[in-house]
Every structure is written in C-alpha cells, then in structure tokens.
Amino acid sequence: PTDGRTGFAISAAFTASYQAINSGSKIEGESYNALSALIWRFDNQFGVTRLGVFVEGGWGDYDTKNGFASRSVKGGSDISYAGGGLFARHEYTCGIYVEGTFRIDNVRGDFSSSDMGSGATYDSKSNYWGGHLGLGYIHMFSEFDSLDMYAKLFWTRQDSDSVDTDAGERLRLDSADSIASHVGAKYTHEFSNGMGFHFGLAWEHEYDGKQKGYLDRRGINSPDMEGDSGLAEIGLRWQPENTGWSFDLTAHGSLGLRDSIGGTLNIAYEF
C-alpha cells in the first residue's frame, strides 16, 4: 500500500568485482564502478512511481588471451567509461511492478601485448548503449518478510572501432550486441530496528554476445558469449528511523559461463 509520500531521493552506489570469462577467448580481471542518481517518487491510486536520472563511471584492469588465425595472443587491457541514463519503475498496490532503464556511455581502452609484432599497443574508444525491462511480483509473507520474484531482459551494444597498433597492424572490432535474461527471486527480512537482510538466486542466460574482429584482414577467433550462469547475492540493509538515510551492503557472485565475485555499497537519502 502507498503511504502518500511524494518527494526526491539521491543515491550513490559503489561496486568492486572480479570476474573470469572462458568462451573461445579468456578474459579475467577486476573492475570498479560508481553510480549516482536523482530519483523522483510520487504515490497515486495505482501504487508508487519512481522516475530518475543517473550518471556513472568506472574502470577495470583485465588480462586477455585471444586466438588468431595464425597464433595466440596474450595481453593486458585497461578500460574506463563514463556516461549516464534514465530509469523508471512503478509498483502496483497488488505487488506487481514494472521497470526499465536506458543508458549511454563512452568507453575508452588501451591494450598491450608482446605477442603482436614488436610489442604492440593501441588505444580504442567507442560508444556503449544499453537498457533493460523488468517485470516482477513482491509477495508479502508478513509485515517483515517478502519474496521478490522477477524476470528481466538486458540489451547492450558497443559500437565498432578501427585502430592501428604500434606494430603497424590494422585491427578492426565490429559492433557487438548482447541480449541476456535474468529469472530469479530475492527474499528479504526486515527487523523492527531498521536493520534487515536479503539473499537471492537467479539464472542468467546470454542469448547473443559475439563480437567479430580482424587483424590485418585475418579473422580473430571471436569470443562467443552464449551460455548460462547461476547468480547469487546476500546483503544487509540499515535504514535508521526518521532520518531519510539508508545503507545497503551486498556481496554477489556467479558461476558458469561467467565466474565472478564482488560487492556493492549503496547509500541513499530521501527528502
């Protein structure tokens, strides 16, 4: 049920994670990102609506191993990005909710390898687009216990880029699209003192995530990201009474096509 509140909230989230992907090419490394959002909440006869804008940025360090037509190439890469987007969510009084986001970022990266020519390096930049749609249902077992069951579809696209390496080779990376779904559930228990905990499980399926590339017109054995991963999360939430503040610390990981482990700290203030 709605409580008649209308107003704004600001939030900031910080995430650090490690992941390893094995799919024709091997990628492993650490990544860090931050997101800050301004959220407008208003209650109506149908439930609660939240609309917002956000800015985000991040960076990562990765080790890679790629198979080319004539040889194998190991290297290291540093990646950074910055951008922003929009999001919307409506929670109906019956417990059903719908949500969606759209984002655009600019991605910059540099790559170096002693296996390409005489110590090749190159810099690349391209735009990154993405969004998601979600449908879920929150079942209240009691005033303090709930189960969020959801299905979400994610889409991302990274534009193509062509670069010349320091070894005099021409590298072209075609645009890449990724479509993935998440189906899962998250249980939440709230204590009377403003503390709470949550844990969840989900199944991730990557439908399309292949990127083609060419080195001096020779084809790269492109990583094929189609496959499945199991996702898990567990976290603690603290919302001090009558302050407007909330704090959420979550550990998350995955196994399968994508192996990862990480954590997220989210801080929000509603006024």
Steps between C-alpha positions, in 0.01 A plus 500: 500500500607858440568741784435828318865604475617716213852632472857449387786271595867491413705182500855389435624146435856369491589155363823300488518157335723232348390285210633236264339412166596197289333497158749448219697791640594527866444821694563555870551804717363751747252782445375794706206729433293772662149627431310799635127554444230760559160333552152650499237298686128563493208294630172463315187286512675221306813478714843664512688643202871582497673688218866593496818601327848371577866551416754221518865421443747221552828337413652155479824307448483178298729225374394347168587204279369503143538247220585643157508308175878466517592526870386554858525846654524581870466853622386748758230764476388802700142617443310803626153635427272789591142585416147506631141404443136491603290254696138447600318262733137462602384281788130414495309461823446129421876433516576493125765740371647600165831677443738610229828682439691654211867602507774625270869506589828576330753219540876550470759226512864430439652161420858379505655167401848367433347238265392750233792618292777664703298581811177635357272743679189687394234733639131465421180687574135438415147561621315250716119481505280297726170454674274251672136417559378317807178350635464371855272419788567562871317260729467613862508207743472742791575861590869409516546220241467519122599312185578688178456278190610656171594462135724755329635542147826694440635639174837666437683612187858615458578688177777393262849646492814470284850571627862476385732323742851621574623194310336634181209255495141600433244374753126528446242410763143476371206623703378252761152439637416310815155374602465330837217400732485467877233291672520483877371573847621699802385449859508796741452509877465831683562534873311753712815706566550603138742218420433230245663236285434355157624217283414398147563250222456546125567332167673704229485400134706684240328471161736699280834646594743439216740764368687452173846644448773512235875551523639605162190335349572174680207385708519484877350200678223712645374423852149354490324606819188286458441287808371481857611619842360465848483820706491542877490795739481562874489833676417717798289815506479770767239777493523719814154615605390856421827594328432441128828307470541140390809283458525169312807276482472202263737220400431338163649234277441274202603157369478358149583681179590799718683442830504807722505626857449852626327741731283812482443779753189712438429819697174695457332801654130578448357845566 
